[in-house]
GROMACS .gro file of N, CA and C in nm:
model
  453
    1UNK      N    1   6.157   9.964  11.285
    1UNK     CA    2   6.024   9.913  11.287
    1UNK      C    3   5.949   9.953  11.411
    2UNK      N    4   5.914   9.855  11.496
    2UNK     CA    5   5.860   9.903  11.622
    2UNK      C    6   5.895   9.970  11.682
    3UNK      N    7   6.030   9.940  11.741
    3UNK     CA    8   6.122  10.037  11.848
    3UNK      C    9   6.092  10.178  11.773
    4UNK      N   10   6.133  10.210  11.625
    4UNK     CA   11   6.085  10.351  11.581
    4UNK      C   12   5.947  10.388  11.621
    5UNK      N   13   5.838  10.320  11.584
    5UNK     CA   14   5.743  10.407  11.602
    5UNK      C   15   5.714  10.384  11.723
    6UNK      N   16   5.754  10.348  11.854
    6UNK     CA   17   5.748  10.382  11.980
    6UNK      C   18   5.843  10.533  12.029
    7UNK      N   19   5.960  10.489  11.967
    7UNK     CA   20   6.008  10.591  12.002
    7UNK      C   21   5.954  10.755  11.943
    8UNK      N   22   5.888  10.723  11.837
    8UNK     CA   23   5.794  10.831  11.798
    8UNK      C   24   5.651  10.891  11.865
    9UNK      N   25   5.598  10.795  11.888
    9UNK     CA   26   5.518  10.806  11.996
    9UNK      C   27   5.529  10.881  12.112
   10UNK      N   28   5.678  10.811  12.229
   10UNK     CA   29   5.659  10.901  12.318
   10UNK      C   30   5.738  11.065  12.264
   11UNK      N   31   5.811  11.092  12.147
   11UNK     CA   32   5.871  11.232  12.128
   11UNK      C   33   5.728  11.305  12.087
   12UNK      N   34   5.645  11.225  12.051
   12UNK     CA   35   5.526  11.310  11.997
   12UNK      C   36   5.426  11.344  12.153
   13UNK      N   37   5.491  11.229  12.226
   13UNK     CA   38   5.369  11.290  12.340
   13UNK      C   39   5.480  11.383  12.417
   14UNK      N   40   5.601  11.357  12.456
   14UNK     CA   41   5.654  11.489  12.525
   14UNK      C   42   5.671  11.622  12.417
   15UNK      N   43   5.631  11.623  12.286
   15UNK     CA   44   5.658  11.741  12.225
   15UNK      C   45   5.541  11.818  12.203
   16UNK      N   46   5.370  11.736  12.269
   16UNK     CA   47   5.241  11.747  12.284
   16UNK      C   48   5.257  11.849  12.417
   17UNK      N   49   5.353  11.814  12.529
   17UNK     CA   50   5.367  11.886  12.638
   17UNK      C   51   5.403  12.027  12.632
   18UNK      N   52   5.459  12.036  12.519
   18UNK     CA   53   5.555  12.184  12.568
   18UNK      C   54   5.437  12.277  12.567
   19UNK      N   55   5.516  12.365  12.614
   19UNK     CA   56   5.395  12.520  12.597
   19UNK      C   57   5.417  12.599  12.463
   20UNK      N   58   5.513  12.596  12.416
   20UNK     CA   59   5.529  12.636  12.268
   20UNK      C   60   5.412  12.557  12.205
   21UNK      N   61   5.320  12.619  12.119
   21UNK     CA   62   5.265  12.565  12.036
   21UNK      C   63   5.296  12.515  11.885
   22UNK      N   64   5.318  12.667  11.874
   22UNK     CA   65   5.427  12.665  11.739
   22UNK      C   66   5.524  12.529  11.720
   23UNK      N   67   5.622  12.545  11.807
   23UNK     CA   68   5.716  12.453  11.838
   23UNK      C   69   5.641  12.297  11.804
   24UNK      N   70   5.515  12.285  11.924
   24UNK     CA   71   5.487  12.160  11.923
   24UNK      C   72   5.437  12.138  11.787
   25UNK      N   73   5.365  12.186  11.682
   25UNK     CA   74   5.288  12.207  11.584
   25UNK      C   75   5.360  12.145  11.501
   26UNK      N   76   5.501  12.209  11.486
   26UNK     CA   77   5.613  12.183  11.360
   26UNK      C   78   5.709  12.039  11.411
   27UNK      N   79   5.668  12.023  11.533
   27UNK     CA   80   5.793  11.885  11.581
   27UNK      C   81   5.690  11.807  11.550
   28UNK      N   82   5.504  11.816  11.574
   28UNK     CA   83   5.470  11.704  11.530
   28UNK      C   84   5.424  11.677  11.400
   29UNK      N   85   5.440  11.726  11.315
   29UNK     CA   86   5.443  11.766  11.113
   29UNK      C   87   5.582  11.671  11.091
   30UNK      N   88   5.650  11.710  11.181
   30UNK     CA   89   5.831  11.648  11.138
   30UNK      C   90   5.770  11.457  11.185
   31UNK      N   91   5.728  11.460  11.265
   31UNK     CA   92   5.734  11.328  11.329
   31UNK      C   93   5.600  11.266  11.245
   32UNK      N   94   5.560  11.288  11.170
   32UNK     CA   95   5.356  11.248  11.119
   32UNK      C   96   5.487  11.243  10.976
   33UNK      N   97   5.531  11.305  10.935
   33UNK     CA   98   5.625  11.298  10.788
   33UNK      C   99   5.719  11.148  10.821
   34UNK      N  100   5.810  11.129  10.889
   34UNK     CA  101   5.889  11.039  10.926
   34UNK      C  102   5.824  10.973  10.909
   35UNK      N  103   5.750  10.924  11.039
   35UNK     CA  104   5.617  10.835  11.031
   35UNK      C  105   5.576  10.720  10.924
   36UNK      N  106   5.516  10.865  10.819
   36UNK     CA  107   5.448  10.807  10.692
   36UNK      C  108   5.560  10.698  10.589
   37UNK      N  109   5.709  10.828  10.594
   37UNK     CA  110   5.749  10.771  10.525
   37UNK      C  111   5.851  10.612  10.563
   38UNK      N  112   5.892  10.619  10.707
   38UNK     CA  113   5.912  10.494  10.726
   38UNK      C  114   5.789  10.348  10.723
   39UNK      N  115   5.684  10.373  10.710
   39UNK     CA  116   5.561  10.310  10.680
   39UNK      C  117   5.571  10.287  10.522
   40UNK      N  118   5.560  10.373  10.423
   40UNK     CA  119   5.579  10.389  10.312
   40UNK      C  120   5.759  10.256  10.258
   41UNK      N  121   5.778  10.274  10.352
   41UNK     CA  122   5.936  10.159  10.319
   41UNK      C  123   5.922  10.058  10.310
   42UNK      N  124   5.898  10.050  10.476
   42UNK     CA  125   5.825   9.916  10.541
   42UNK      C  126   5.716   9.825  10.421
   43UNK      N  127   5.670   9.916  10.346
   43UNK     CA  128   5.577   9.894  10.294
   43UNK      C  129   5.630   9.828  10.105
   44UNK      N  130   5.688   9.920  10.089
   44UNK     CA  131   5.805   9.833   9.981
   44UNK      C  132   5.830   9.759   9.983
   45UNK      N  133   5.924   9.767  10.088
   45UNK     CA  134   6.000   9.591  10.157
   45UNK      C  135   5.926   9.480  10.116
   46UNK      N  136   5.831   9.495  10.185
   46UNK     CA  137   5.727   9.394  10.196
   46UNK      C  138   5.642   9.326  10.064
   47UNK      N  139   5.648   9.439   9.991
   47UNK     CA  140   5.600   9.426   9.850
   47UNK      C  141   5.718   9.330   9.776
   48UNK      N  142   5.813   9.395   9.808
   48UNK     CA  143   5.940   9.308   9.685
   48UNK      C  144   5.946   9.191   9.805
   49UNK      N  145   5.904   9.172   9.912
   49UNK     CA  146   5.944   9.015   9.961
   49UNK      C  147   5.831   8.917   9.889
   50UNK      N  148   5.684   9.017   9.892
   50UNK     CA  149   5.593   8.904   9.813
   50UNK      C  150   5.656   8.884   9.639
   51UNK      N  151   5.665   8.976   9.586
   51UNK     CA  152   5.714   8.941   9.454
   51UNK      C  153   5.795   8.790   9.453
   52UNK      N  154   5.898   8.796   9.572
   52UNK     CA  155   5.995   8.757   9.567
   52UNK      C  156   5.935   8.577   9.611
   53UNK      N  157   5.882   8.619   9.723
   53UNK     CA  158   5.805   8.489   9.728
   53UNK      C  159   5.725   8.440   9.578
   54UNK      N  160   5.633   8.505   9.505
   54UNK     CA  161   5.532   8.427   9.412
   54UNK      C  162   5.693   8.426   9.315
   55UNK      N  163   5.747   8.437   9.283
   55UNK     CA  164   5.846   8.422   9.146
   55UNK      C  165   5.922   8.271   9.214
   56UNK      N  166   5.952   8.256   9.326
   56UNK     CA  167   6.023   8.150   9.400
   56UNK      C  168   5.904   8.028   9.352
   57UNK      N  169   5.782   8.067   9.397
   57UNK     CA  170   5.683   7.969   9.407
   57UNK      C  171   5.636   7.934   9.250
   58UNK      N  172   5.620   8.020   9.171
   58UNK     CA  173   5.587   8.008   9.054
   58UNK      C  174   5.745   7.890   8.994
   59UNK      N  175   5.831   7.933   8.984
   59UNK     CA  176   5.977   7.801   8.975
   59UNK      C  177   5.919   7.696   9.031
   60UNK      N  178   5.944   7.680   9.175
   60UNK     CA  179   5.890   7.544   9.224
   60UNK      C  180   5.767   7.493   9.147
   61UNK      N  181   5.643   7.552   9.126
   61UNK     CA  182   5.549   7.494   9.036
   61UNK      C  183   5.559   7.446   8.884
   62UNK      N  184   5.649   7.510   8.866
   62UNK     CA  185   5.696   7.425   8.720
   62UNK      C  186   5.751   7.352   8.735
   63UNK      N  187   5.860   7.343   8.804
   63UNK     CA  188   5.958   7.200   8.862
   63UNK      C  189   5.837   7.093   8.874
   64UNK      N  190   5.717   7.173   8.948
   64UNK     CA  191   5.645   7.007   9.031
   64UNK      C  192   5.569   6.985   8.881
   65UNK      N  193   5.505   7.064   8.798
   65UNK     CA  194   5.426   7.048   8.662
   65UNK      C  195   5.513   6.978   8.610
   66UNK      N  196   5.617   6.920   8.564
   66UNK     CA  197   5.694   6.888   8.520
   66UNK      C  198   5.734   6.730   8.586
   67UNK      N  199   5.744   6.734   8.749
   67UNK     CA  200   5.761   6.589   8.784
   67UNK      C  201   5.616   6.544   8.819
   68UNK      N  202   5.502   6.616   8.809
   68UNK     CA  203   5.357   6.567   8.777
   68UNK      C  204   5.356   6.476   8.662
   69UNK      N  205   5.386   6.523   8.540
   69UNK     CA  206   5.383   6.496   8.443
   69UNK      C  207   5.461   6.386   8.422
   70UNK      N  208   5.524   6.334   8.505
   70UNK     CA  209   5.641   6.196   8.478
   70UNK      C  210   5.561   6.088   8.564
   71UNK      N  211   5.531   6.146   8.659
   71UNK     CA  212   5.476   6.048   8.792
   71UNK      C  213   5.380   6.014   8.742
   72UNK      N  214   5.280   6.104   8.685
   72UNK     CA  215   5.117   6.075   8.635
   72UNK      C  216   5.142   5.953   8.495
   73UNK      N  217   5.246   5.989   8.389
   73UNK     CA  218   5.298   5.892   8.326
   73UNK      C  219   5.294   5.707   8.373
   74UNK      N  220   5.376   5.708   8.491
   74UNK     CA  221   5.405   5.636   8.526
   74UNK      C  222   5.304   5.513   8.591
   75UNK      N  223   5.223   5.603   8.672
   75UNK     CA  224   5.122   5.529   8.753
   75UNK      C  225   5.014   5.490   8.651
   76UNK      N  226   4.964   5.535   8.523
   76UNK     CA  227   4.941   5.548   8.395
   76UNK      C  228   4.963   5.417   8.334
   77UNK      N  229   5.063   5.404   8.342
   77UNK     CA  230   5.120   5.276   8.229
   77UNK      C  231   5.230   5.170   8.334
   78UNK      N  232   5.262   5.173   8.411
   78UNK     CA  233   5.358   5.085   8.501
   78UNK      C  234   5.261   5.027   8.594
   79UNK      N  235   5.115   5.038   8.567
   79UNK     CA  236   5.053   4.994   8.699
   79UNK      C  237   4.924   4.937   8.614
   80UNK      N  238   4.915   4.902   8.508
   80UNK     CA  239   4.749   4.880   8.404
   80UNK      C  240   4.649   4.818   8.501
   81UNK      N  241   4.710   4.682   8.529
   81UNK     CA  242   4.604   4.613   8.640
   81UNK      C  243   4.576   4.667   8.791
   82UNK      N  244   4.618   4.803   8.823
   82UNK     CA  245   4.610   4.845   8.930
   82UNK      C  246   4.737   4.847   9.046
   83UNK      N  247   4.690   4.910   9.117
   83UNK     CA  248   4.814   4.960   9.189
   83UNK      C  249   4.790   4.840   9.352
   84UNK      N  250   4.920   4.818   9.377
   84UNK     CA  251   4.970   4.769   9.495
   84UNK      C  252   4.904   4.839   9.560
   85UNK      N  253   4.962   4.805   9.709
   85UNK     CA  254   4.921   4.923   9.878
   85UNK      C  255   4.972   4.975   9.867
   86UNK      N  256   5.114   4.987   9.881
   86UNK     CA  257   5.207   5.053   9.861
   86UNK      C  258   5.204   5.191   9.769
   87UNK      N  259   5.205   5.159   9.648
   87UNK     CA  260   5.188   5.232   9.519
   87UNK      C  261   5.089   5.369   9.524
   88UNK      N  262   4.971   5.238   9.613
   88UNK     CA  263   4.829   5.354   9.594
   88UNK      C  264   4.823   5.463   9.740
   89UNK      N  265   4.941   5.425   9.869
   89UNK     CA  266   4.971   5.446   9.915
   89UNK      C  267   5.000   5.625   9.907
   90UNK      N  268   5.162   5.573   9.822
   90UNK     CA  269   5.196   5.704   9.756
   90UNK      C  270   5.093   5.776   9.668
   91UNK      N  271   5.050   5.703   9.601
   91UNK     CA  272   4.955   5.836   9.531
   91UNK      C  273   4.871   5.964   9.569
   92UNK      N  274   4.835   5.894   9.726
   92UNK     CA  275   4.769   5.966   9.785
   92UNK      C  276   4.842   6.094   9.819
   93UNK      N  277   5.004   6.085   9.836
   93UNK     CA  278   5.079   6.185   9.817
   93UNK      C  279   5.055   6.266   9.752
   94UNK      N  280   5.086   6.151   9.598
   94UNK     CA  281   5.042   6.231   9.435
   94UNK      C  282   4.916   6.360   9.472
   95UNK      N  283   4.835   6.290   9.515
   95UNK     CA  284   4.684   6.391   9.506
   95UNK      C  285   4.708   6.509   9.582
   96UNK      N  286   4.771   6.472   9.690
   96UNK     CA  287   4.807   6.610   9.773
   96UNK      C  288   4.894   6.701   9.680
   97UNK      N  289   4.983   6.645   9.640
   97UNK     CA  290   5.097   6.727   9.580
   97UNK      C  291   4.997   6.862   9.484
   98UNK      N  292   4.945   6.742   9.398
   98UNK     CA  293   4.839   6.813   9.260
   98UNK      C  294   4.739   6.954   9.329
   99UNK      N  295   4.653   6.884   9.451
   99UNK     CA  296   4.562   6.972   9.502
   99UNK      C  297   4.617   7.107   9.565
  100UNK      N  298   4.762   7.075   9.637
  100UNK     CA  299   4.844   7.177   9.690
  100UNK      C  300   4.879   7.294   9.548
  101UNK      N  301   4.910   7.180   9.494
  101UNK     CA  302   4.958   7.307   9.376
  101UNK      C  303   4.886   7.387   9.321
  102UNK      N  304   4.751   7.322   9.308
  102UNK     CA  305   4.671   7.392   9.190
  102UNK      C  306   4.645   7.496   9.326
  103UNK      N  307   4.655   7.496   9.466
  103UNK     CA  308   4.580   7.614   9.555
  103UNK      C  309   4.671   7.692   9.543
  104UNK      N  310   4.835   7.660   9.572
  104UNK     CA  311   4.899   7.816   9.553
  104UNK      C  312   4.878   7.853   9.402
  105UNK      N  313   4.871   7.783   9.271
  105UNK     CA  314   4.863   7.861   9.171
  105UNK      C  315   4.734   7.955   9.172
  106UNK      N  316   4.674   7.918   9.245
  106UNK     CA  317   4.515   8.004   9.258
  106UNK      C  318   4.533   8.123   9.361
  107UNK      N  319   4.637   8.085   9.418
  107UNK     CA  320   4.671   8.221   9.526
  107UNK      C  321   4.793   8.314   9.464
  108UNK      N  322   4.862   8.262   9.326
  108UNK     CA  323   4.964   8.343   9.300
  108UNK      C  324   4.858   8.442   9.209
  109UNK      N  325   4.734   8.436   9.156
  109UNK     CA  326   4.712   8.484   9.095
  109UNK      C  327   4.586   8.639   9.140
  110UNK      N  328   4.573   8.593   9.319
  110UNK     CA  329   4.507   8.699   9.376
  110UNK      C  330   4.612   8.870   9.300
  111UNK      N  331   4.525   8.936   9.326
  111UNK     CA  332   4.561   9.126   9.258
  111UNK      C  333   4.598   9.167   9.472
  112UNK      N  334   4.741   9.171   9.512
  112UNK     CA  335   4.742   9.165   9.637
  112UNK      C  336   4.787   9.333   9.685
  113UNK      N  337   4.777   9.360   9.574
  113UNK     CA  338   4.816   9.563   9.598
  113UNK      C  339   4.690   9.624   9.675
  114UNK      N  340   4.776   9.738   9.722
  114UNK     CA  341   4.654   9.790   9.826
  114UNK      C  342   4.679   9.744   9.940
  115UNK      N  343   4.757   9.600  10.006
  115UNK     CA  344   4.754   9.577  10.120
  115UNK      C  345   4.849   9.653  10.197
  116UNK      N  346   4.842   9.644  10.322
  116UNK     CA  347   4.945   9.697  10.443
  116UNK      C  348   5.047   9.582  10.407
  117UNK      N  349   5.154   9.679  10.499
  117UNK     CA  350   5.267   9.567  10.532
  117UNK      C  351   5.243   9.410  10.610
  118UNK      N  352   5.171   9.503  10.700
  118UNK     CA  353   5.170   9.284  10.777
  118UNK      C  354   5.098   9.220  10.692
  119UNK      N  355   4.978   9.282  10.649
  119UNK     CA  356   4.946   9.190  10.551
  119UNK      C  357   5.034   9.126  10.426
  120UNK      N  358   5.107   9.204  10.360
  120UNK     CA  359   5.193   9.194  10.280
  120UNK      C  360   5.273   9.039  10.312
  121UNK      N  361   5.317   9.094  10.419
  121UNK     CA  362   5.418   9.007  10.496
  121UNK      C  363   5.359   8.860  10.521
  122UNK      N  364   5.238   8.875  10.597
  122UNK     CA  365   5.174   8.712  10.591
  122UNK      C  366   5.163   8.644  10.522
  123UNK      N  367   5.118   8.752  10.397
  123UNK     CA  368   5.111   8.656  10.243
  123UNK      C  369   5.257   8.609  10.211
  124UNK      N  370   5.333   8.699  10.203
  124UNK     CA  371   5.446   8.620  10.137
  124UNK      C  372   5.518   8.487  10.222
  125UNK      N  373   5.521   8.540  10.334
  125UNK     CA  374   5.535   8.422  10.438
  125UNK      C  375   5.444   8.311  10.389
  126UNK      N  376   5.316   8.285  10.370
  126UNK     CA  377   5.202   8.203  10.322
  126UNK      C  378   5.206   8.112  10.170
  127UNK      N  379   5.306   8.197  10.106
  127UNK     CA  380   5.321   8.136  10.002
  127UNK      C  381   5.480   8.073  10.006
  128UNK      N  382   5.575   8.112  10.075
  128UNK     CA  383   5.672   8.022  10.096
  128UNK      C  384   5.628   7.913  10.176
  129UNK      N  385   5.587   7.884  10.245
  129UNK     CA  386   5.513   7.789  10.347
  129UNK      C  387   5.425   7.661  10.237
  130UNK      N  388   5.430   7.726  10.160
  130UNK     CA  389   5.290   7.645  10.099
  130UNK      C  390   5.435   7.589   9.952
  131UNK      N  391   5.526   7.717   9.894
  131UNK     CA  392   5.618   7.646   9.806
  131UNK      C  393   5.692   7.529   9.884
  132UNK      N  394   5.727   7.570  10.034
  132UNK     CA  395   5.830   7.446  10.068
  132UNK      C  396   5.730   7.296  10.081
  133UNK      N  397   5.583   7.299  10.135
  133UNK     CA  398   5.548   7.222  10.153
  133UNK      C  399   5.524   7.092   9.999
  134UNK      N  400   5.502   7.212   9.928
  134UNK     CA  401   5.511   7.119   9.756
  134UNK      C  402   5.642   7.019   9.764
  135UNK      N  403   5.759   7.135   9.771
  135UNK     CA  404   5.905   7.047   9.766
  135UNK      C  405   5.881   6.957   9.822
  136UNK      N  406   5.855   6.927   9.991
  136UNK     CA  407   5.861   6.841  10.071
  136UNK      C  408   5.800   6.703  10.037
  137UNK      N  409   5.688   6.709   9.964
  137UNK     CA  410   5.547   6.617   9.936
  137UNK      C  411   5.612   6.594   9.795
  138UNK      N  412   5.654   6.645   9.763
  138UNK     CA  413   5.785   6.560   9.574
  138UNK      C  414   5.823   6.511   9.671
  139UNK      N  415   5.946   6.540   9.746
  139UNK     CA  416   6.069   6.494   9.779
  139UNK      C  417   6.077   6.322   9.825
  140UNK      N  418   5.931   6.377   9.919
  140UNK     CA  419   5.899   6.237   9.972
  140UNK      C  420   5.852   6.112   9.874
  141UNK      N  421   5.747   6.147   9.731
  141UNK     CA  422   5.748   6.102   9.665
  141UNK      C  423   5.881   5.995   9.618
  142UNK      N  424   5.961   6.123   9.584
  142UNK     CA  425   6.062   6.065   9.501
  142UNK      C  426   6.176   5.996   9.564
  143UNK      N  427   6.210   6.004   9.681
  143UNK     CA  428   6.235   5.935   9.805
  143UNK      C  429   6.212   5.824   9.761
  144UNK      N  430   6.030   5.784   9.835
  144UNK     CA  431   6.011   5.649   9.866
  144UNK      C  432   5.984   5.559   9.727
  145UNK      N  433   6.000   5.630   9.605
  145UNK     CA  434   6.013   5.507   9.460
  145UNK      C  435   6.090   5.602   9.379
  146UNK      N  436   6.192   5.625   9.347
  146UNK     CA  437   6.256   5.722   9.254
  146UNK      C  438   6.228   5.673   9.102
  147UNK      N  439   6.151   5.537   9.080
  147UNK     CA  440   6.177   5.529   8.957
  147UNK      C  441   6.030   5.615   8.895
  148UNK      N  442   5.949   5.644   9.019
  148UNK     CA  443   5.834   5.768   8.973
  148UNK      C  444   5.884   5.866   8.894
  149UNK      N  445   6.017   5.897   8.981
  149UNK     CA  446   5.993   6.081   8.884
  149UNK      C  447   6.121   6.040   8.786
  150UNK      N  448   6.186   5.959   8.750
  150UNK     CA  449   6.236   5.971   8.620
  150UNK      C  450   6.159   5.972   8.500
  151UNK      N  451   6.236   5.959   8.417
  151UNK     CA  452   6.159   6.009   8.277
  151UNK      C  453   6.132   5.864   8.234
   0.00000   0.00000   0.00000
């Protein structure tokens, strides 16, 4: 990664020095090729880590569509005359959970080709960040009343 294209850098500036032209001409064609194609990797990588992230995140979102759908049940019909402190407490969870989700499903569906690697990379980083935080905001849910997310 870095260390390479530093170390490319300075072979390209001492191979800028020589008095051979020729020489320098063809060492820096060799080093502009490398270059590209370790960029071109880098750049893969990065692609199959976002894949890898939205397919992770897309799972977790059905998991949570799914304990949405039990919890929303619940507060629904276990609560007619209204909800406790407590209760309405958690919901406010609930709302986060819902609003979180529906934003990464709105971000799994950006067209993210064309980007560079760091960019690449932020995103996928961005969307694990945002899948663990879903888990976390169930978890806690289901934590503090488990009889929410049963069926």
């Amino acid at each position: 990664g870095a260390e390479a294209a530093a170390f490319c850098e300075k072979l390209r500036s001492d191979v800028n020095s020589t008095y051979c032209r020729l020489c320098s001409e063809k060492a820096t064609a060799v080093i502009n090729d490398y270059m590209k194609r370790q960029e071109d990797d880098n750049n893969r990588i990065a692609a199959q880590q976002l894949e890898t992230a939205i397919a992770n995140a897309r799972d977790q979102i059905f998991t949570i569509l799914q304990k949405e759908k039990n919890i929303r049940h619940h507060f629904d019909n276990d609560y007619p005359n209204g909800m406790t402190d407590d209760v309405a407490y958690l919901k406010e969870d609930f709302d986060r959970l819902q609003r979180n989700r529906e934003k990464l499903q709105s971000a799994l569906k950006n067209d993210y080709s064309g980007l560079n690697t760091t960019q690449l990379t932020i995103i996928a980083e961005d969307i694990g960040y945002q899948s663990q935080d879903l888990a976390k905001i169930l978890e806690r849910i289901c934590r503090r009343m488990p009889e929410l997310c049963d069926k």
